[in-house]
Structures are given as C-alpha cells and as structure tokens.
Short mmCIF file of C-alpha atoms and ligand atoms in Angstrom, two decimals:
data_model
loop_
_atom_site.label_atom_id
_atom_site.label_comp_id
_atom_site.label_asym_id
_atom_site.label_seq_id
_atom_site.Cartn_x
_atom_site.Cartn_y
_atom_site.Cartn_z
CA MET A 1 25.87 -22.32 4.70
CA THR A 2 26.77 -18.16 5.52
CA THR A 3 30.03 -17.64 3.88
CA ASP A 4 32.48 -14.97 6.01
CA ARG A 5 32.15 -13.23 2.77
CA ILE A 6 28.59 -12.03 3.84
CA HIS A 7 27.87 -8.80 5.57
CA PHE A 8 24.71 -9.34 7.68
CA PRO A 9 23.22 -5.70 8.97
CA GLN A 10 24.20 -5.65 12.60
CA GLU A 11 21.05 -4.07 13.73
CA PHE A 12 17.59 -6.08 13.63
CA SER A 13 15.85 -4.57 10.26
CA TRP A 14 12.62 -2.93 10.93
CA GLY A 15 10.91 -2.14 7.78
CA THR A 16 8.03 -1.84 5.69
CA ALA A 17 7.61 -3.70 2.08
CA THR A 18 6.52 -2.71 -1.31
CA SER A 19 7.00 -4.11 -4.81
CA GLY A 20 7.55 -2.17 -7.94
CA TYR A 21 4.48 -3.11 -10.15
CA GLN A 22 2.34 -2.42 -7.23
CA ILE A 23 3.30 1.26 -6.69
CA GLU A 24 5.94 2.50 -9.59
CA GLY A 25 2.96 3.06 -12.35
CA GLY A 26 3.06 2.64 -16.13
CA ASP A 27 5.06 -0.81 -16.00
CA SER A 28 3.22 -1.48 -19.30
CA ASN A 29 5.84 -3.93 -20.79
CA THR A 30 4.49 -6.56 -18.59
CA ASP A 31 2.40 -9.74 -18.66
CA TRP A 32 0.37 -8.19 -15.61
CA TRP A 33 -0.31 -5.23 -17.72
CA ARG A 34 -1.65 -7.27 -20.52
CA PHE A 35 -3.37 -9.74 -18.49
CA GLU A 36 -5.29 -7.08 -16.46
CA ARG A 37 -6.85 -5.88 -20.17
CA ASP A 38 -8.42 -9.45 -20.55
CA PRO A 39 -11.99 -9.47 -19.98
CA ASP A 40 -11.74 -12.81 -18.63
CA SER A 41 -8.71 -12.16 -16.15
CA GLY A 42 -10.92 -11.55 -13.31
CA THR A 43 -8.92 -8.55 -12.47
CA VAL A 44 -11.27 -5.91 -11.33
CA GLU A 45 -9.15 -2.85 -12.65
CA PRO A 46 -5.89 -2.33 -14.25
CA CYS A 47 -2.99 -1.18 -12.27
CA GLY A 48 -2.25 2.14 -14.16
CA ASP A 49 -0.45 4.91 -12.50
CA ALA A 50 -0.15 2.89 -9.35
CA CYS A 51 1.17 5.28 -6.72
CA ASP A 52 3.52 7.10 -8.95
CA SER A 53 6.20 6.22 -6.93
CA TRP A 54 8.30 5.87 -9.88
CA ASN A 55 8.26 9.50 -9.41
CA ARG A 56 7.49 9.91 -5.80
CA TYR A 57 10.24 7.56 -4.38
CA GLU A 58 11.50 10.38 -2.08
CA GLU A 59 8.42 11.14 -0.56
CA ASP A 60 8.14 7.70 0.32
CA LEU A 61 11.40 7.45 1.61
CA ASP A 62 10.95 10.47 3.74
CA ILE A 63 7.84 9.13 5.29
CA ILE A 64 9.73 5.64 6.24
CA GLN A 65 12.66 7.91 7.63
CA SER A 66 9.91 10.02 9.77
CA LEU A 67 8.68 6.85 11.15
CA GLY A 68 12.12 5.77 12.49
CA LEU A 69 12.40 2.51 10.55
CA ASN A 70 15.98 1.25 9.55
CA ALA A 71 14.93 -0.71 6.12
CA TYR A 72 12.88 -0.78 2.90
CA ARG A 73 11.89 -3.69 0.85
CA PHE A 74 11.17 -2.93 -2.87
CA SER A 75 11.48 -4.20 -6.28
CA VAL A 76 13.17 -3.85 -9.34
CA GLU A 77 11.42 -4.24 -12.68
CA TRP A 78 12.92 -6.74 -15.18
CA SER A 79 10.54 -5.43 -17.69
CA ARG A 80 12.08 -1.95 -17.52
CA ILE A 81 15.60 -2.90 -17.03
CA GLU A 82 15.57 -5.63 -20.01
CA PRO A 83 12.46 -4.04 -21.98
CA THR A 84 13.56 -6.53 -24.82
CA ARG A 85 16.07 -9.67 -24.63
CA GLY A 86 19.71 -8.44 -24.06
CA ALA A 87 18.70 -4.55 -24.19
CA ILE A 88 19.46 -2.92 -21.25
CA SER A 89 18.45 0.21 -20.01
CA GLN A 90 21.01 2.37 -18.37
CA ALA A 91 18.14 5.14 -17.66
CA THR A 92 16.31 2.56 -15.73
CA LEU A 93 19.47 1.34 -13.70
CA ASP A 94 20.37 5.14 -12.91
CA HIS A 95 16.87 5.31 -11.45
CA TYR A 96 17.37 2.47 -9.61
CA ARG A 97 20.84 3.76 -8.41
CA ASP A 98 19.32 6.74 -7.11
CA VAL A 99 16.52 4.95 -5.04
CA ILE A 100 19.43 2.94 -3.37
CA ALA A 101 21.23 6.04 -2.72
CA SER A 102 18.03 7.74 -1.37
CA CYS A 103 17.74 5.07 0.97
CA ARG A 104 21.47 5.03 2.08
CA ARG A 105 21.60 8.87 2.68
CA ARG A 106 18.53 8.34 5.04
CA SER A 107 20.36 5.30 6.77
CA ILE A 108 17.69 3.08 5.39
CA LEU A 109 18.80 -0.34 4.35
CA PRO A 110 17.85 -0.93 0.69
CA VAL A 111 16.43 -4.39 0.55
CA VAL A 112 16.33 -5.36 -3.16
CA THR A 113 13.88 -7.93 -4.61
CA LEU A 114 14.86 -8.83 -8.47
CA HIS A 115 11.42 -10.61 -9.36
CA HIS A 116 7.98 -9.77 -7.86
CA PHE A 117 5.29 -11.60 -9.92
CA THR A 118 5.83 -9.66 -13.28
CA LEU A 119 7.28 -10.79 -16.28
CA PRO A 120 8.69 -8.75 -19.22
CA LEU A 121 6.59 -9.13 -22.52
CA TRP A 122 9.30 -10.93 -24.10
CA VAL A 123 9.55 -13.75 -21.60
CA ALA A 124 6.01 -14.07 -21.21
CA ASP A 125 5.65 -14.36 -24.93
CA ALA A 126 8.35 -16.84 -25.11
CA GLY A 127 6.54 -19.10 -22.47
CA GLY A 128 7.75 -17.59 -19.45
CA PHE A 129 8.55 -20.22 -16.51
CA GLU A 130 7.94 -22.99 -18.88
CA ASN A 131 10.55 -22.27 -21.21
CA PRO A 132 14.08 -24.21 -20.45
CA ASP A 133 15.80 -21.02 -21.17
CA ILE A 134 14.09 -19.12 -18.64
CA GLU A 135 17.29 -19.94 -16.19
CA HIS A 136 19.79 -18.40 -18.20
CA TRP A 137 17.59 -15.27 -19.39
CA ILE A 138 16.86 -14.78 -15.48
CA SER A 139 20.39 -15.24 -14.27
CA ASP A 140 21.72 -12.69 -16.85
CA TYR A 141 19.11 -10.28 -15.63
CA ALA A 142 20.55 -11.04 -12.31
CA ARG A 143 23.88 -10.20 -13.20
CA VAL A 144 22.94 -7.14 -14.60
CA VAL A 145 21.19 -6.04 -11.36
CA GLY A 146 24.21 -7.08 -9.34
CA GLU A 147 26.76 -5.44 -11.60
CA ALA A 148 24.93 -2.17 -11.85
CA LEU A 149 23.51 -2.08 -8.07
CA GLY A 150 25.36 -4.37 -5.96
CA ASP A 151 27.80 -1.95 -4.14
CA GLY A 152 24.49 -0.07 -2.63
CA ILE A 153 22.11 -3.26 -2.10
CA GLY A 154 21.74 -4.20 1.39
CA ILE A 155 20.02 -7.17 1.18
CA ALA A 156 18.72 -9.12 -1.74
CA CYS A 157 15.74 -11.44 -2.21
CA THR A 158 15.90 -13.15 -5.53
CA ILE A 159 12.45 -14.01 -6.33
CA ASN A 160 9.20 -13.21 -4.49
CA GLU A 161 6.84 -15.99 -3.54
CA PRO A 162 7.91 -18.18 -6.44
CA ASN A 163 5.50 -20.49 -5.00
CA ILE A 164 2.70 -18.12 -5.26
CA VAL A 165 3.65 -17.25 -8.98
CA ALA A 166 3.54 -21.33 -9.77
CA LEU A 167 0.13 -21.57 -7.35
CA MET A 168 -1.62 -18.57 -8.89
CA GLY A 169 -0.66 -19.14 -12.54
CA TYR A 170 -0.37 -22.67 -12.96
CA LEU A 171 -2.83 -24.33 -10.62
CA MET A 172 -5.49 -21.86 -9.40
CA ALA A 173 -5.67 -20.14 -13.10
CA SER A 174 -5.91 -16.72 -11.17
CA PHE A 175 -2.68 -14.90 -12.25
CA PRO A 176 -1.08 -15.22 -15.96
CA PRO A 177 -0.48 -17.50 -17.78
CA LYS A 178 -3.94 -18.68 -16.08
CA VAL A 179 -3.16 -22.43 -16.32
CA SER A 180 -4.73 -24.74 -13.92
CA SER A 181 -2.34 -28.11 -13.88
CA TRP A 182 -1.03 -29.88 -10.97
CA GLU A 183 1.93 -31.21 -13.30
CA ARG A 184 2.51 -27.66 -14.52
CA PHE A 185 2.19 -26.31 -11.25
CA VAL A 186 4.54 -29.10 -9.82
CA ASP A 187 6.86 -28.30 -12.64
CA VAL A 188 7.22 -24.54 -12.24
CA ASN A 189 8.12 -24.82 -8.53
CA ARG A 190 11.10 -26.72 -9.50
CA VAL A 191 12.06 -24.26 -12.20
CA MET A 192 11.79 -21.47 -9.49
CA ARG A 193 13.76 -23.16 -7.30
CA ALA A 194 16.63 -23.58 -10.29
CA CYS A 195 16.18 -19.62 -11.06
CA HIS A 196 16.58 -18.70 -7.81
CA LEU A 197 20.31 -20.70 -7.50
CA ALA A 198 21.07 -19.30 -10.85
CA MET A 199 20.44 -15.68 -9.81
CA ARG A 200 21.75 -16.20 -6.38
CA GLY A 201 24.70 -17.72 -8.56
CA ALA A 202 24.95 -14.10 -10.59
CA LEU A 203 24.54 -12.11 -7.63
CA ARG A 204 27.42 -13.42 -5.98
CA GLU A 205 29.76 -12.95 -9.01
CA GLY A 206 28.93 -9.23 -8.76
CA PRO A 207 30.32 -6.49 -6.46
CA GLY A 208 29.03 -6.29 -2.79
CA ASN A 209 28.73 -8.91 0.47
CA TYR A 210 25.13 -8.43 1.02
CA PRO A 211 22.90 -11.72 1.80
CA ILE A 212 20.71 -13.33 -0.53
CA GLY A 213 17.66 -15.33 -0.53
CA PHE A 214 14.21 -15.73 -1.66
CA ALA A 215 10.57 -14.85 -0.14
CA LEU A 216 8.49 -17.95 0.55
CA SER A 217 4.78 -17.59 1.03
CA MET A 218 3.97 -19.78 3.90
CA GLN A 219 0.74 -20.08 5.72
CA GLU A 220 -0.61 -22.02 9.02
CA TYR A 221 -2.49 -24.81 7.47
CA GLU A 222 -5.36 -26.85 9.07
CA ALA A 223 -7.04 -29.82 7.50
CA VAL A 224 -10.83 -30.44 8.23
CA ASP A 225 -13.18 -33.26 7.22
CA GLY A 226 -10.69 -35.24 5.34
CA GLY A 227 -8.40 -32.70 4.24
CA ASP A 228 -5.10 -34.13 5.57
CA ASP A 229 -3.96 -35.59 2.12
CA LEU A 230 -4.62 -32.20 0.46
CA VAL A 231 -2.83 -30.29 3.36
CA ASN A 232 0.38 -32.50 3.04
CA SER A 233 0.84 -32.72 -0.47
CA LEU A 234 -0.01 -28.98 -0.90
CA ARG A 235 2.27 -27.99 2.06
CA HIS A 236 4.97 -30.20 0.61
CA GLU A 237 4.85 -28.57 -2.83
CA MET A 238 4.36 -24.93 -1.23
CA GLU A 239 6.80 -25.13 1.45
CA ASP A 240 8.52 -28.13 2.45
CA GLU A 241 10.47 -28.43 -1.16
CA TYR A 242 11.51 -24.80 -1.16
CA LEU A 243 12.42 -24.92 2.71
CA ARG A 244 14.70 -27.91 2.01
CA SER A 245 16.22 -26.31 -0.90
CA CYS A 246 17.91 -23.34 0.70
CA ASP A 247 20.70 -24.46 3.21
CA ASP A 248 23.39 -22.53 1.12
CA ASP A 249 21.25 -19.42 0.94
CA ASP A 250 22.26 -16.57 3.56
CA PHE A 251 18.73 -16.46 4.83
CA ILE A 252 15.27 -17.34 4.08
CA GLY A 253 12.64 -14.97 3.92
CA VAL A 254 9.08 -15.66 5.58
CA GLN A 255 5.97 -14.40 4.32
CA CYS A 256 2.92 -14.78 5.82
CA TYR A 257 -0.67 -13.54 6.58
CA THR A 258 -3.31 -16.00 7.67
CA LYS A 259 -4.38 -19.43 8.42
CA ILE A 260 -6.21 -21.48 5.66
CA PHE A 261 -8.50 -24.50 6.21
CA LEU A 262 -8.70 -27.24 3.53
CA ASP A 263 -11.08 -29.99 3.19
CA ALA A 264 -10.86 -33.04 0.77
CA ASN A 265 -12.27 -30.73 -2.21
CA GLY A 266 -10.17 -27.73 -1.46
CA LEU A 267 -9.86 -24.44 0.56
CA VAL A 268 -13.08 -24.29 3.05
CA GLU A 269 -14.67 -20.60 2.71
CA ASP A 270 -16.85 -21.00 5.49
CA PHE A 271 -15.07 -20.75 8.93
CA GLU A 272 -15.63 -19.18 12.12
CA GLY A 273 -13.66 -16.28 13.25
CA GLU A 274 -12.90 -12.62 12.40
CA ARG A 275 -12.22 -12.00 8.79
CA THR A 276 -10.30 -9.33 7.38
CA GLU A 277 -10.93 -7.15 3.88
CA MET A 278 -9.40 -9.92 1.86
CA GLY A 279 -11.99 -12.53 3.36
CA TYR A 280 -9.00 -14.10 5.22
CA LEU A 281 -9.29 -15.24 9.06
CA PHE A 282 -7.74 -12.51 11.07
CA TRP A 283 -4.70 -14.71 12.29
CA PRO A 284 -1.61 -12.91 13.33
CA GLN A 285 -0.42 -15.90 15.11
CA CYS A 286 0.69 -17.02 11.49
CA VAL A 287 3.94 -15.24 12.14
CA GLU A 288 5.33 -17.37 14.80
CA TYR A 289 3.69 -20.23 13.29
CA THR A 290 5.52 -19.98 10.04
CA VAL A 291 8.93 -18.44 11.44
CA ARG A 292 8.92 -21.88 13.51
CA ARG A 293 8.32 -23.95 10.74
CA ALA A 294 11.06 -22.35 8.89
CA ALA A 295 13.20 -22.82 11.51
CA GLN A 296 12.59 -26.36 12.13
CA PHE A 297 13.50 -27.13 8.08
CA THR A 298 16.28 -24.79 7.87
CA GLY A 299 19.59 -23.79 10.01
CA ILE A 300 19.75 -20.12 8.22
CA PRO A 301 18.69 -16.90 9.36
CA ILE A 302 15.03 -15.69 8.81
CA ILE A 303 13.73 -12.40 7.89
CA VAL A 304 10.10 -12.03 8.07
CA THR A 305 9.99 -10.24 4.45
CA GLU A 306 6.22 -9.66 4.32
CA ASN A 307 3.57 -9.55 7.25
CA GLY A 308 0.68 -7.52 7.36
CA ILE A 309 -3.46 -7.12 6.75
CA GLY A 310 -5.52 -5.78 4.32
CA THR A 311 -8.29 -3.79 6.18
CA ASN A 312 -10.24 -0.31 5.85
CA ASP A 313 -10.21 -0.45 9.92
CA ASP A 314 -6.59 0.90 10.74
CA GLU A 315 -7.50 -0.19 14.69
CA GLN A 316 -7.85 -3.71 13.54
CA ARG A 317 -4.33 -3.32 11.62
CA ILE A 318 -3.04 -2.18 14.97
CA ARG A 319 -3.92 -4.76 16.74
CA TYR A 320 -3.00 -7.14 13.91
CA LEU A 321 0.56 -5.91 13.91
CA GLY A 322 0.91 -5.83 17.52
CA GLU A 323 -0.34 -9.57 18.03
CA ALA A 324 2.20 -10.39 15.00
CA LEU A 325 4.94 -8.72 16.76
CA GLN A 326 4.17 -10.76 20.08
CA GLY A 327 4.55 -13.65 18.11
CA LEU A 328 7.57 -12.56 16.83
CA LYS A 329 9.00 -12.33 20.33
CA LYS A 330 7.88 -15.46 21.39
CA VAL A 331 10.29 -17.24 18.67
CA GLN A 332 13.17 -14.89 19.40
CA ASP A 333 12.73 -15.84 22.93
CA GLU A 334 12.83 -19.41 21.97
CA GLY A 335 16.04 -19.02 20.25
CA VAL A 336 14.99 -18.68 16.43
CA ASP A 337 17.53 -16.51 14.55
CA VAL A 338 15.20 -13.74 13.36
CA ARG A 339 17.06 -10.84 11.53
CA GLY A 340 14.34 -8.30 10.32
CA TYR A 341 10.54 -7.85 10.34
CA PHE A 342 8.84 -5.78 7.06
CA GLN A 343 5.19 -4.95 7.36
CA TRP A 344 3.29 -5.39 4.31
CA SER A 345 2.74 -2.54 2.79
CA LEU A 346 4.03 1.08 3.23
CA LEU A 347 1.38 2.33 0.92
CA ASP A 348 -2.42 1.43 -0.20
CA ASN A 349 -1.35 -0.04 -3.58
CA PHE A 350 -2.52 -2.26 -6.50
CA GLU A 351 -3.44 -5.42 -4.90
CA TRP A 352 -3.36 -7.84 -8.15
CA THR A 353 -6.75 -9.07 -9.31
CA PHE A 354 -8.43 -7.21 -6.33
CA GLY A 355 -7.26 -3.64 -7.41
CA TYR A 356 -7.16 -0.90 -5.24
CA ARG A 357 -9.92 -2.01 -2.92
CA PRO A 358 -7.98 -3.86 -0.35
CA LYS A 359 -5.89 -1.60 1.93
CA PHE A 360 -2.60 -3.11 3.20
CA GLY A 361 -0.87 0.42 3.53
CA ILE A 362 -0.20 2.08 6.82
CA VAL A 363 -0.36 5.11 4.28
CA ALA A 364 -3.13 6.22 2.61
CA VAL A 365 -2.70 7.35 -1.42
CA ASP A 366 -5.48 9.55 -2.61
CA ARG A 367 -5.95 7.95 -6.16
CA THR A 368 -6.13 11.49 -8.25
CA THR A 369 -3.59 13.35 -6.43
CA PHE A 370 -1.38 10.78 -5.38
CA ALA A 371 -0.89 12.59 -1.97
CA ARG A 372 0.18 10.40 0.91
CA THR A 373 -1.36 10.37 4.47
CA PRO A 374 0.17 8.11 7.04
CA LYS A 375 -2.55 6.46 9.26
CA PRO A 376 -2.47 5.82 12.85
CA SER A 377 -0.80 2.41 12.21
CA ALA A 378 2.19 4.15 10.70
CA GLN A 379 2.98 5.90 13.82
CA TRP A 380 1.99 2.98 16.01
CA TYR A 381 4.24 0.45 13.83
CA GLY A 382 7.35 3.13 13.98
CA GLU A 383 7.04 3.41 17.74
CA ALA A 384 6.46 -0.37 18.39
CA ALA A 385 9.59 -0.88 16.21
CA ARG A 386 11.58 1.54 18.03
CA ASN A 387 10.72 0.55 21.45
CA TYR A 388 10.76 -3.32 20.77
CA PRO A 389 10.60 -5.24 22.84
CA ARG A 390 9.44 -3.04 25.45
CA SER A 391 6.62 -2.15 23.10
CA VAL A 392 5.27 -5.71 22.91
CA ALA A 393 5.94 -6.44 26.46
CA ALA A 394 3.53 -3.51 27.23
CA LEU A 395 0.56 -4.98 24.92
CA SER A 396 0.14 -8.20 27.04
C1 LIG B 401 2.69 -10.39 -2.36
C2 LIG B 401 2.33 -9.08 -2.45
C3 LIG B 401 0.71 -8.74 -1.80
C4 LIG B 401 0.58 -9.17 -0.59
C5 LIG B 401 -0.83 -9.41 0.01
C6 LIG B 401 1.98 -11.29 -1.22
O1 LIG B 401 1.28 -12.44 -1.32
O2 LIG B 401 3.90 -10.59 -2.09
O3 LIG B 401 2.65 -8.24 -3.67
O4 LIG B 401 0.13 -7.49 -2.17
O5 LIG B 401 0.90 -10.77 -0.53
O6 LIG B 401 -1.66 -9.67 -0.74
#
C-alpha cells in the first residue's frame, strides 16, 4: 500500500529509458562483458564503448530537455559501485550524483533502476541469483545506493525485468549463466521477488520519499494449436506470481513490446502480420493489454517503464508509438491509474545478444564518433507527449 511518506510526482511522467550497460561503455567488471567474449554465447558483437554515455550524459540530457520530456529512466551499475564485495567506489557514486543533479537542473525527473541485467563478476562467480546470500548482497548494495543518491532520486526501480533475467538466463540459456532448467527458472523467479523486497526495504531506510517498485516484462500471449497449457504455466511464472507479490509496492512498472504465440512445443515463429527488426509482431496494442492486465491483478499505480520498437524504419516507429499512446489513453479513460510512460530507448544502443543491429533509439548514435542525431520520431514523440491527449485524439 502506498504510504503517506511516498511522494509521487504530480505531473504525468513522459520519459525515455536506457540502461547503464547498454549505453555507458566499458562496464567490463560484469558477467555480460565476459559472456560476450565466449564464442558459444551467441552474442554477435561485444558491447565495448556502447554510446559512451558515461562521458556524454549531459549531451543525452540536453536532447531529452530539448524534446520537452520531463523524466529520464536510467540505471546505475552495481559492478562499478561495488567492484568487489564491500568495496564501494565513491567516485562512481559521485558520478551518479552528478547525473541526477544534471537531470534536476533541467527539470527532468531521475528514474533510477538499480539492477538492469548485469551482475558484478564477484557476484556471478559466487553463483549469482542461485547463491542464498544474493538477497543480502543486493540489499546491501541497495542500501549504499539509497544512502548516496536517495535525496535526488525521483522514482526507483529495484530490478529491471527480473522475469527476463530468469527466463533468458535459466530457461532459454540465452543470457548468462546460460542454463536451461524449468526448476531453476522457477527458483530464480522466487529469489528475484525476495531480492526486490529486500532492496525495497533497504531503500526505504535511506533518505528521500520517492516511490519504489520493479519493472516487469509483460506480453500479450496467444495460445495456438494446443498451446493453452504452456501459455498458462509460462504466464503464471512470468507475470502472475510477480503481480500478486507487489501489493505493498508504490507502483508496478509494466514493460511490453509485442504479442507472442505459443503452441504445445513453444514459441511459434511462423505467424502472419507486420514484423519489426527483432522479428517481433508489430503490436503496439500490447500497451493497453498489459496495463489492463496489471491493473486487474494489483491495486497500485502503474508506470509504463518501457515500450518501443526496434526498427530501421523511423516512420514505422512513429506509427508504433502513436498506436501505443492511443492504447494508453484508452486505459486511462477506463480509470486505470497510470502515472508515466517511458519510450525505449533514447539512443540506438547495445541490444544484448543482438549487438548494435536493432535500432530502438529515437536518437541515432554514430558508432565511431558517438555523435547523436535525433530522428524524426524524437520530435514526434516530444510533441505527442507535450500535447497529450490532444495529440492522440488527432490520430484517430
Ligand atoms: C530490456 C532492455 C532491452 C529492450 C529491447 C527490455 O527487455 O529491459 O534492456 O533493450 O527490452 O529488447
């Protein structure tokens, strides 16, 4: 339940999202950095310097400000803050304090994620989310972040897509540690929920009275040819167990991109309809669907913490965002308490195993000079946000 202590921003948050590893560059003290160098990982290229946002965050924030957006979601890197167990890097904390202060100077709400897919090597080497001590380690880390940054944080997400870390890392064997086991997937999901609670507790002890939640990956699922059982069991693990566990959070972050089809054997790749560069179905209606579903399970405010499209065709991106925002308006009209929308992503960045090929950004990044060039979709989104809901009504 939201307590009186919590301060929710009065305005709807219109933002864009990134993550540390995908844009900072040089986050070498992580499981992902090592994973990319494993020839069997399936990663097409290493992350390397990413978008050099470690050095260029002011430039990124200038763009966000110029678009008239009022919020920015980014993540802080555990591997930089606590490079080895218990050794805290003050210089790193100072850096993130600067990022937060730079947001505040521009009237941009800093929405800070504490864990976005990567683990410090010392954690990964000790068994990561399968070591019973992870709950202590990650809450100690959250305590450090809360103490150092809490007075500036606008909204906090403890963990980004805990269910994707579990799915891709422990069932699909596509992310570190490359395991494929239903039991371990279920176990890690349970550990993730415990980690979130421990982190939330640690953050609440520190300064600041910002809302705290986590960001859940949700989808529209459709069962085809005998896929009902799989849809039910997967959705139970991926969504329902999480949505039932967050009543005492201040909000739930909903992240969605598409709709997937499952038959009795798993994911169906062969389906009708327009596709995105990721091979996903073009399905902006996932926003209204998942927000509605989250609202049915939880009585708490909802923030769309990620939504967007990987495409080289910026016109397709504009069409996607337009239809997504129309869906947002529909659920708001139905009375769902939505407090923000974050487009993924500000920059064309490192898309995990797919490397730099998929373009999720509203801003292009030159891979050699790191020069940023806003695309037409950046202007479009800024205007749509500033003029919402009029902008959306004009689309129908
Ligand atoms: C993740 C991002 C990723 C995006 C697009 C989300 O699952 O949080 O890190 O880049 O989807 O695939």
